[in-house]
PDB file of N, CA, C and O in Angstrom:
ATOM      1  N   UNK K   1      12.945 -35.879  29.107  1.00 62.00           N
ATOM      2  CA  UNK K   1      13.394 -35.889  27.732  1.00 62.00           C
ATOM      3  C   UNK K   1      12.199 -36.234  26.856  1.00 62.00           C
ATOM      4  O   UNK K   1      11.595 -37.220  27.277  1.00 62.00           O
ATOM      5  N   UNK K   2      11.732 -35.733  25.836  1.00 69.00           N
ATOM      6  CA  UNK K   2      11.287 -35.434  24.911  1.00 69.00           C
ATOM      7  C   UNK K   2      11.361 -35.909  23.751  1.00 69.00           C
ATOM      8  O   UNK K   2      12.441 -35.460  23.367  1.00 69.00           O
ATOM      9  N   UNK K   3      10.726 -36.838  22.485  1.00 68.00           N
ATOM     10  CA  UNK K   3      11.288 -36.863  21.355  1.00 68.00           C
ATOM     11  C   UNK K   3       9.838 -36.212  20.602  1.00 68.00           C
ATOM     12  O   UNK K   3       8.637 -36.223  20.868  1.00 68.00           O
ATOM     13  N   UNK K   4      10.637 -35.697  19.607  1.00 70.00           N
ATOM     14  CA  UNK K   4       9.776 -34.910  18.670  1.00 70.00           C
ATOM     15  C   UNK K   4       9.770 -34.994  17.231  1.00 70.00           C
ATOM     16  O   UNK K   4      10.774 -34.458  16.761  1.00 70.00           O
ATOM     17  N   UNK K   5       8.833 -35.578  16.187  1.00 67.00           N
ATOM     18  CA  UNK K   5       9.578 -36.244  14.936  1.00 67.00           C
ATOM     19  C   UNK K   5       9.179 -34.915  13.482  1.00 67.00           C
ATOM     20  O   UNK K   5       8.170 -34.234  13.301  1.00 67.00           O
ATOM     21  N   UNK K   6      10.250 -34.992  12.831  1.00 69.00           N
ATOM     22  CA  UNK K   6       9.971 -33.603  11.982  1.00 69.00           C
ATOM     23  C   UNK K   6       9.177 -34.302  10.698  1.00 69.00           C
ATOM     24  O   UNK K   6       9.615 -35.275  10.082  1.00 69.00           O
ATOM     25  N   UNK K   7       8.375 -33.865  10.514  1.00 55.00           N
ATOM     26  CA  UNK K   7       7.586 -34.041   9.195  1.00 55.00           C
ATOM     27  C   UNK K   7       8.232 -34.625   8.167  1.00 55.00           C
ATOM     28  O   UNK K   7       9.329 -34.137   7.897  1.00 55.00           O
ATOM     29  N   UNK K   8       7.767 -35.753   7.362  1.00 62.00           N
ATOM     30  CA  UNK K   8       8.268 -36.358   6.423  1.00 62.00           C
ATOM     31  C   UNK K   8       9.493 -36.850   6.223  1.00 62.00           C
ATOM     32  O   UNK K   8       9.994 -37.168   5.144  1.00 62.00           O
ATOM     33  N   UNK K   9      10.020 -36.911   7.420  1.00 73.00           N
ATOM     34  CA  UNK K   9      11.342 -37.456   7.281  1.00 73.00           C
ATOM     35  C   UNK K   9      11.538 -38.311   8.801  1.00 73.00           C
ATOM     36  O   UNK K   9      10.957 -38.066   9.858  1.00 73.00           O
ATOM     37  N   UNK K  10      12.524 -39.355   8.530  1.00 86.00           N
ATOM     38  CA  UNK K  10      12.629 -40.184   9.877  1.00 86.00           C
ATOM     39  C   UNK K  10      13.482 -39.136  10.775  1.00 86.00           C
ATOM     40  O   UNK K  10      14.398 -39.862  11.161  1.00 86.00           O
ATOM     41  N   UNK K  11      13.687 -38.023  11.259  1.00 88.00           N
ATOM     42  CA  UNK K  11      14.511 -37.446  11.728  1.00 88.00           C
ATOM     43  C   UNK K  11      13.632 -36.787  12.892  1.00 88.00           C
ATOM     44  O   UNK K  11      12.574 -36.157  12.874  1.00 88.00           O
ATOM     45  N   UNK K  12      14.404 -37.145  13.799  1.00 87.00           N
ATOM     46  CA  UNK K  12      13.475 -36.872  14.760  1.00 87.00           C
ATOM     47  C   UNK K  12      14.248 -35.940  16.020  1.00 87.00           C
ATOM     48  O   UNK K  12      15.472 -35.987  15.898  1.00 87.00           O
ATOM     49  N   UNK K  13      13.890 -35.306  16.917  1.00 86.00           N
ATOM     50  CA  UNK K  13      14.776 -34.198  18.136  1.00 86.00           C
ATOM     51  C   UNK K  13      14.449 -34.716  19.120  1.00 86.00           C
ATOM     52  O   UNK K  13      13.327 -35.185  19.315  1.00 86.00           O
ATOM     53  N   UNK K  14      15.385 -34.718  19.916  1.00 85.00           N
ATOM     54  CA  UNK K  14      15.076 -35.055  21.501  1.00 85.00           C
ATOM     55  C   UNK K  14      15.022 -34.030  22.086  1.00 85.00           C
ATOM     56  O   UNK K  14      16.071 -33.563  21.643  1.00 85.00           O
ATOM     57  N   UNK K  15      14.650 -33.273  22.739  1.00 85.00           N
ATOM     58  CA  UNK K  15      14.341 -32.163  23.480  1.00 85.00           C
ATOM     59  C   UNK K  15      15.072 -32.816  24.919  1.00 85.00           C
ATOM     60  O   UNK K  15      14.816 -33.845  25.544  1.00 85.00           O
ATOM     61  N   UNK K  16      15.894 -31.948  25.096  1.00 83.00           N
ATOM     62  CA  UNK K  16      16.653 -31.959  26.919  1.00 83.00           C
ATOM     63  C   UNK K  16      16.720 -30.835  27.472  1.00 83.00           C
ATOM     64  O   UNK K  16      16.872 -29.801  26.821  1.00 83.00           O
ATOM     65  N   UNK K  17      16.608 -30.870  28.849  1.00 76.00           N
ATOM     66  CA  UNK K  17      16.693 -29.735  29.791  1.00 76.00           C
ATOM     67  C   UNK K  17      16.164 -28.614  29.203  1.00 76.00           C
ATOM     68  O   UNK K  17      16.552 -27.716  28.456  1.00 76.00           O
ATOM     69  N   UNK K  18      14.614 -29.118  30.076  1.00 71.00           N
ATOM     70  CA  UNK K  18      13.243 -27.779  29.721  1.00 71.00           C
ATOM     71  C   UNK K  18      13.384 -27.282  27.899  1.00 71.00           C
ATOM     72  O   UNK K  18      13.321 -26.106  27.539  1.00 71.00           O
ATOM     73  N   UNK K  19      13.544 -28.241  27.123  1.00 74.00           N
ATOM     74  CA  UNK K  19      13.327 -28.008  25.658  1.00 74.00           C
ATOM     75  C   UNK K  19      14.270 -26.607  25.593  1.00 74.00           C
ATOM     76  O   UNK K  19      13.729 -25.654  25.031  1.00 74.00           O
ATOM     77  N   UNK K  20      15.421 -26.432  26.038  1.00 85.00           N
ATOM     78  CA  UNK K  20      16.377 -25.440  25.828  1.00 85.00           C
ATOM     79  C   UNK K  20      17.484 -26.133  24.744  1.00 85.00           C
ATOM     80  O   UNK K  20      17.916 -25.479  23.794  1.00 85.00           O
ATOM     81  N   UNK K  21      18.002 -27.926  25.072  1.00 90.00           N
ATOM     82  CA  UNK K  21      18.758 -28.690  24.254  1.00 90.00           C
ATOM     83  C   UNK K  21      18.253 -29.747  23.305  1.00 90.00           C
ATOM     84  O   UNK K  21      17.558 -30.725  23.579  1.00 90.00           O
ATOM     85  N   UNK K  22      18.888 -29.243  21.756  1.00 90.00           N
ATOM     86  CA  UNK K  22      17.986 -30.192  21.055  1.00 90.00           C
ATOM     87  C   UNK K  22      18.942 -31.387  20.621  1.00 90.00           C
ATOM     88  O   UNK K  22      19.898 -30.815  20.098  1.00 90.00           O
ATOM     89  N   UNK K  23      19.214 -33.055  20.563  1.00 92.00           N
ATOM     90  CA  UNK K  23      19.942 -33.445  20.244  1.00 92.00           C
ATOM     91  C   UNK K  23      19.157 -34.284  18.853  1.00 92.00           C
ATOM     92  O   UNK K  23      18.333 -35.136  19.186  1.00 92.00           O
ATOM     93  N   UNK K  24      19.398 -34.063  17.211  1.00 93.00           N
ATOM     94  CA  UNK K  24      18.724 -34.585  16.709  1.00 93.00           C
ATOM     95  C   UNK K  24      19.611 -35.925  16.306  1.00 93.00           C
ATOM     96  O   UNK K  24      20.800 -36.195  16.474  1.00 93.00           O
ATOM     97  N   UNK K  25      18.281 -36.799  15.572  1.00 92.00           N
ATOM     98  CA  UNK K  25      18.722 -38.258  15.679  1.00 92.00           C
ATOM     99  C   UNK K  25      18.115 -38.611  14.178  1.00 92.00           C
ATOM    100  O   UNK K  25      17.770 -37.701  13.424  1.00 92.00           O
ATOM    101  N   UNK K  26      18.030 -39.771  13.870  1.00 92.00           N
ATOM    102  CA  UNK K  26      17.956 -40.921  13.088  1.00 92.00           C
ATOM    103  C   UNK K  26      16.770 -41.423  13.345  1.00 92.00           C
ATOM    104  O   UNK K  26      16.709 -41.228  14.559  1.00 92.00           O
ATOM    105  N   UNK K  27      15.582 -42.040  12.989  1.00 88.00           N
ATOM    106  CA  UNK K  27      15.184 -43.420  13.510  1.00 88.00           C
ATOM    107  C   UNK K  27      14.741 -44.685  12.752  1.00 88.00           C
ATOM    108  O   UNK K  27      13.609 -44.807  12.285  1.00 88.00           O
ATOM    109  N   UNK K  28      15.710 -45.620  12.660  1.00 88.00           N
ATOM    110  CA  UNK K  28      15.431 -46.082  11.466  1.00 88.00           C
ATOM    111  C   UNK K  28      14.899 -47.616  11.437  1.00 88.00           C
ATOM    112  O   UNK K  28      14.418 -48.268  10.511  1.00 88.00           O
ATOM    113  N   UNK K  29      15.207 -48.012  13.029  1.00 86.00           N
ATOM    114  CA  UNK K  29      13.724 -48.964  13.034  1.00 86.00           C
ATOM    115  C   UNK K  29      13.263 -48.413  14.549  1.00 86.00           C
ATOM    116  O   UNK K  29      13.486 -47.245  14.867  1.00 86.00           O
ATOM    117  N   UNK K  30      12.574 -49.392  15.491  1.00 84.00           N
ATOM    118  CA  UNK K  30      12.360 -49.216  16.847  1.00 84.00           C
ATOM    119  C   UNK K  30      13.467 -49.824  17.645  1.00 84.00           C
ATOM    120  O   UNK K  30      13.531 -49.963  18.866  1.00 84.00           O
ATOM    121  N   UNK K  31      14.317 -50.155  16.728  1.00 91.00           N
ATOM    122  CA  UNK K  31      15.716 -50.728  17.777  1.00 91.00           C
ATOM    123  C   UNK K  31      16.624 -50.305  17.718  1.00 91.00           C
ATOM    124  O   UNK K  31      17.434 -50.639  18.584  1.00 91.00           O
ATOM    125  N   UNK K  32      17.191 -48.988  16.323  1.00 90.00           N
ATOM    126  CA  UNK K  32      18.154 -48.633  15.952  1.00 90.00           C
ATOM    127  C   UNK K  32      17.998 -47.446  15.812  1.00 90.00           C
ATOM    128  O   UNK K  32      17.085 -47.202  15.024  1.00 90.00           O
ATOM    129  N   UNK K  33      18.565 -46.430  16.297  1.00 90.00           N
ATOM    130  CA  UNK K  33      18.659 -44.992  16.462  1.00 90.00           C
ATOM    131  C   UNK K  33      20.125 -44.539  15.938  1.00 90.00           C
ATOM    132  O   UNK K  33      21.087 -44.980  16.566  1.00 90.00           O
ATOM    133  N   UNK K  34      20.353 -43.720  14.872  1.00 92.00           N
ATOM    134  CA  UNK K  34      21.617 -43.089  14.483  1.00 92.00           C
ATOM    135  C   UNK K  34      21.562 -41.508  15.415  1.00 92.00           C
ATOM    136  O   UNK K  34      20.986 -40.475  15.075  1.00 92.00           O
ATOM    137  N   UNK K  35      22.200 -41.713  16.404  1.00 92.00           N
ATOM    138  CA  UNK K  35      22.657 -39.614  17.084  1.00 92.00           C
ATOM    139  C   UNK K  35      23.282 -39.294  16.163  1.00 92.00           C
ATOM    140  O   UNK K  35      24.230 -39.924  15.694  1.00 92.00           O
ATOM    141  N   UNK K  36      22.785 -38.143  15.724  1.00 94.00           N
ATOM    142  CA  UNK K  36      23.316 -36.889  14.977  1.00 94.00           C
ATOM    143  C   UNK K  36      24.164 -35.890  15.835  1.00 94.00           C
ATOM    144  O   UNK K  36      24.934 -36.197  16.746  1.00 94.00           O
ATOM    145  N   UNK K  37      23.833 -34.445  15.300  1.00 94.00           N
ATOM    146  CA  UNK K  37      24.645 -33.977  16.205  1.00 94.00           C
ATOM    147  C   UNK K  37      23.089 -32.269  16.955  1.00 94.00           C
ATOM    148  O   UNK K  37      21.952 -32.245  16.485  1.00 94.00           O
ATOM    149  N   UNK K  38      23.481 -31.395  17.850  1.00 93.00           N
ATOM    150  CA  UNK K  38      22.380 -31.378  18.033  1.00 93.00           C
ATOM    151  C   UNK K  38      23.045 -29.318  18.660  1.00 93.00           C
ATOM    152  O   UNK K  38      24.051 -28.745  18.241  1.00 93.00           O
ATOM    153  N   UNK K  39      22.264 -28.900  19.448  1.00 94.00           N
ATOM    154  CA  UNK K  39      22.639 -27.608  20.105  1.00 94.00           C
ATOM    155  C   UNK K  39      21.808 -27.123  20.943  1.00 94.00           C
ATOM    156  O   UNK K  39      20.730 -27.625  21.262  1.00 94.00           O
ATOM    157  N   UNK K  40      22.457 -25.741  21.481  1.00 94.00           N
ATOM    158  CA  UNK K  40      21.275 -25.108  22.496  1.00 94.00           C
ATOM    159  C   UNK K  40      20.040 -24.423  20.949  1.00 94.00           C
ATOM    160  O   UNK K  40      20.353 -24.052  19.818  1.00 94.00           O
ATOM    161  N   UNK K  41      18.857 -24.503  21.530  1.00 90.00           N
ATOM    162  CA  UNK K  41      17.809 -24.111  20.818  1.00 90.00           C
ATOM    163  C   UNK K  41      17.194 -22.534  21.266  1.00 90.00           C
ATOM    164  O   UNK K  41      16.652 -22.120  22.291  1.00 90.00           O
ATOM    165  N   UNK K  42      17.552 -21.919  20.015  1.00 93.00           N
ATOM    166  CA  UNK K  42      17.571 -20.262  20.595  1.00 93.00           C
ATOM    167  C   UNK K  42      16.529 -19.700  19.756  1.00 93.00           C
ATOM    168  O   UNK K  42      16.041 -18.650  20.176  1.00 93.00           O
ATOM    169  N   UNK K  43      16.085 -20.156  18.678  1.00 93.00           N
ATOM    170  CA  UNK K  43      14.973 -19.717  17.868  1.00 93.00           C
ATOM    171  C   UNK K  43      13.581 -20.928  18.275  1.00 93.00           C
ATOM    172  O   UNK K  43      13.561 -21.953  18.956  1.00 93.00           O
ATOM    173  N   UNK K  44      12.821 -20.398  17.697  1.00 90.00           N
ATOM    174  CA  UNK K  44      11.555 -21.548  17.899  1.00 90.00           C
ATOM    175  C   UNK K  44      11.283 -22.383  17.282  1.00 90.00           C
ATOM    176  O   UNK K  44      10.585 -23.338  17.625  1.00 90.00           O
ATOM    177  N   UNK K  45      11.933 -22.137  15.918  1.00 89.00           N
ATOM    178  CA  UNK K  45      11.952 -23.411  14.686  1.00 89.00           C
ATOM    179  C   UNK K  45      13.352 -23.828  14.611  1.00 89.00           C
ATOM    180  O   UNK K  45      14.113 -23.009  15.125  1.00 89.00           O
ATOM    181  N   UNK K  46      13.894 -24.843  14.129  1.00 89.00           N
ATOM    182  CA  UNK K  46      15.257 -25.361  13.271  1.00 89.00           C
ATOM    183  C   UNK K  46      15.678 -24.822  12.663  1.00 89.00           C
ATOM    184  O   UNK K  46      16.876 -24.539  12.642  1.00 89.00           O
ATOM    185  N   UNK K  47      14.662 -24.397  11.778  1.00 91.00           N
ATOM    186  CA  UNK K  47      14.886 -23.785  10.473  1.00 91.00           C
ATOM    187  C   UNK K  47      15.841 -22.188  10.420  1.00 91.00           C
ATOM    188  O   UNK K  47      16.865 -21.717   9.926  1.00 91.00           O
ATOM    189  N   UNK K  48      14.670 -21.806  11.309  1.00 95.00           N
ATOM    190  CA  UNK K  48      15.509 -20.255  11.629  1.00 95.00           C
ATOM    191  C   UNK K  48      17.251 -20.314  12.286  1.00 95.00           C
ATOM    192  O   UNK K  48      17.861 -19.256  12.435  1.00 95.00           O
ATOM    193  N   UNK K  49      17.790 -21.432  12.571  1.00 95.00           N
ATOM    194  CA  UNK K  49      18.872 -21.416  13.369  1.00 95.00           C
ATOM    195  C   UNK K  49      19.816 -22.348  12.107  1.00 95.00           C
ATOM    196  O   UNK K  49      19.643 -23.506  11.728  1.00 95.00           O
ATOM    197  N   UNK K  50      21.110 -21.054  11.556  1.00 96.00           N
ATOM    198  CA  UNK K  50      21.526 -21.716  10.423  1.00 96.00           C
ATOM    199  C   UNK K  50      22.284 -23.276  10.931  1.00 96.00           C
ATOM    200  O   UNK K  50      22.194 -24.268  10.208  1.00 96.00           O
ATOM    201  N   UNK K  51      22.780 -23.294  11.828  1.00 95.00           N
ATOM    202  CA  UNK K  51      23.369 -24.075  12.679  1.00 95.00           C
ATOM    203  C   UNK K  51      22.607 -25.517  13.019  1.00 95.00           C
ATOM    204  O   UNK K  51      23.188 -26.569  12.752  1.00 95.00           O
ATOM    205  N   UNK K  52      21.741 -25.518  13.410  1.00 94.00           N
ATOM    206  CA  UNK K  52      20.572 -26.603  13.857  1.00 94.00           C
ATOM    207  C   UNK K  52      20.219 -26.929  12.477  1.00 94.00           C
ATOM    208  O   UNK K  52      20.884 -27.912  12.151  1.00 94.00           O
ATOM    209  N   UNK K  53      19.350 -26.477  11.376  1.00 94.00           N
ATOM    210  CA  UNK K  53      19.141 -26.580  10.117  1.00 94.00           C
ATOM    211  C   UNK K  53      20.206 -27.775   9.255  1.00 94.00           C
ATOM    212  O   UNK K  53      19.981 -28.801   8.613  1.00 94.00           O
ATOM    213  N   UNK K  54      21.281 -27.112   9.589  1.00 95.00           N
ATOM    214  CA  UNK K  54      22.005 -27.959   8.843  1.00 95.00           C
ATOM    215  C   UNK K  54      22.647 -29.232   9.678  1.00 95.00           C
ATOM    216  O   UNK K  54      23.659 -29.845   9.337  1.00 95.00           O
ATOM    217  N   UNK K  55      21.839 -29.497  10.847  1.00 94.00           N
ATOM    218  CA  UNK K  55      22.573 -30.451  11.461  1.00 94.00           C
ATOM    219  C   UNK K  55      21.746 -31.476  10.849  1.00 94.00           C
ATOM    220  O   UNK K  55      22.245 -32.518  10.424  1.00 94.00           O
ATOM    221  N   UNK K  56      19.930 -31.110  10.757  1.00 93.00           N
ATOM    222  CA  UNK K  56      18.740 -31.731  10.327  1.00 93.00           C
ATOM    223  C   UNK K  56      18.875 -31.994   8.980  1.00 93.00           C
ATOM    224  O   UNK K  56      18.248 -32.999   8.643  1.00 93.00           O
ATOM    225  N   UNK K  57      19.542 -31.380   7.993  1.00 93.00           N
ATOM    226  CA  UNK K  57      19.526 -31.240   6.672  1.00 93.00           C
ATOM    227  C   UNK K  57      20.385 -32.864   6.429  1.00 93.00           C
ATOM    228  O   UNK K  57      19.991 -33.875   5.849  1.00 93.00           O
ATOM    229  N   UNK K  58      21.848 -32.534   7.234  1.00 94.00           N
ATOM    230  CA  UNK K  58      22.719 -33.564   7.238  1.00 94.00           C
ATOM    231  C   UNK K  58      21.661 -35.108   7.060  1.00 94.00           C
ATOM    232  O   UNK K  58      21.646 -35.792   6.037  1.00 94.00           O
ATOM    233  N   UNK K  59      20.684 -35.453   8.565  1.00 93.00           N
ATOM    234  CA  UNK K  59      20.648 -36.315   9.082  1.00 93.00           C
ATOM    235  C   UNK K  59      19.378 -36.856   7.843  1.00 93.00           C
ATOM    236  O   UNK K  59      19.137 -38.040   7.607  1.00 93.00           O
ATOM    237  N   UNK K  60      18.549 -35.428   7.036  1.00 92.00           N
ATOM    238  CA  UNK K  60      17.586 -35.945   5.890  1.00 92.00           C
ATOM    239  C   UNK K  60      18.460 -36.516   4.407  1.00 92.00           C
ATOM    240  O   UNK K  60      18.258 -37.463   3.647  1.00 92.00           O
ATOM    241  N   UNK K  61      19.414 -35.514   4.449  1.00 94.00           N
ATOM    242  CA  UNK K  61      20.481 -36.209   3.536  1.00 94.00           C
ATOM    243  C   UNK K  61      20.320 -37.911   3.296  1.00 94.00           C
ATOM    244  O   UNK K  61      19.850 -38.463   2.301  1.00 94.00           O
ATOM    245  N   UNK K  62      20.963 -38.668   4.760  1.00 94.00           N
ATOM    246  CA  UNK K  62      21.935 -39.809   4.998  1.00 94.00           C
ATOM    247  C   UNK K  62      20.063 -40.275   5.072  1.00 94.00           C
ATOM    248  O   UNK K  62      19.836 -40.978   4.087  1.00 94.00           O
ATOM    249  N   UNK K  63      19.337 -40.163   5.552  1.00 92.00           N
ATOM    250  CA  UNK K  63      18.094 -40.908   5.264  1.00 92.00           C
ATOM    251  C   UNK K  63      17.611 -41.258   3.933  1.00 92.00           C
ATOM    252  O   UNK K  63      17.117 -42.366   3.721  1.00 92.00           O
ATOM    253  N   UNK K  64      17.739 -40.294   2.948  1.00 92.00           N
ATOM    254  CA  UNK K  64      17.536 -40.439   1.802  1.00 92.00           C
ATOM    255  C   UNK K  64      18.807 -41.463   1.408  1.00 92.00           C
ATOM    256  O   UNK K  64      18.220 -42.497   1.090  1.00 92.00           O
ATOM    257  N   UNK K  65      19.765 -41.625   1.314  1.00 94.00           N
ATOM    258  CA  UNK K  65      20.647 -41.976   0.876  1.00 94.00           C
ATOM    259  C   UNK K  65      20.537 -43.410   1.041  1.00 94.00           C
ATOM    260  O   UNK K  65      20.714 -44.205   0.118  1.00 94.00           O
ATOM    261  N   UNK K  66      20.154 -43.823   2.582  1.00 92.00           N
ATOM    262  CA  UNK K  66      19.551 -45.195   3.027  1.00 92.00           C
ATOM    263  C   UNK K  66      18.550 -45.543   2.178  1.00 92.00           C
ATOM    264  O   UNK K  66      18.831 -46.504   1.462  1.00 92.00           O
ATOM    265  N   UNK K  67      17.466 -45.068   2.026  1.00 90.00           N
ATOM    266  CA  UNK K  67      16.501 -45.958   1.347  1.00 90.00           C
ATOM    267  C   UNK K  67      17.025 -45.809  -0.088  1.00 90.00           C
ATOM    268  O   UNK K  67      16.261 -46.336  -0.897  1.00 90.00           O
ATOM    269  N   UNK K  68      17.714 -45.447  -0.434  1.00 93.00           N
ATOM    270  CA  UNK K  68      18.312 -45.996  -1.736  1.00 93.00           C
ATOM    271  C   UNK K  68      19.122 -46.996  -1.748  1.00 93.00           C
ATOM    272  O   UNK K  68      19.303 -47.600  -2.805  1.00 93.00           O
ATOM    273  N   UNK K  69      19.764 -47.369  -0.592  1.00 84.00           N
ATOM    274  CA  UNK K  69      20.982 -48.560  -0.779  1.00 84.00           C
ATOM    275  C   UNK K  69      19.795 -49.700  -0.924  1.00 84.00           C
ATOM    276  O   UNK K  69      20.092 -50.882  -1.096  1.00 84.00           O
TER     277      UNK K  69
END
């Protein structure tokens, strides 16, 4: 398993089984991890997969939303 962190945002992918499953996450200290929700990875970016995109979009959302409380 794999973690992989997306640019400018605490949101980060775990890569499972041979980087075919992506489960994305939270990370919001080194002790506290929020799971998101995640899928099989069929394109090479997030982005391209409307599905995955918006799982990441969700999890930059609720990050932003945190450092405002």
């Amino acid at each position: 398993m794999s973690l992989f962190y997306l640019l400018q945002w605490n949101v980060a992918a775990l890569s499972i089984d041979s980087r075919k499953l992506r489960l994305y996450c939270l990370r919001i200290s080194d002790q506290i991890m929020i799971l998101g929700n995640g899928g099989v990875k069929t394109t090479r970016t997030y982005q391209e997969d409307e599905e995955l995109s918006g799982y990441v979009m969700d999890l930059q959302r609720f990050d932003e939303l945190l450092k405002q409380a």
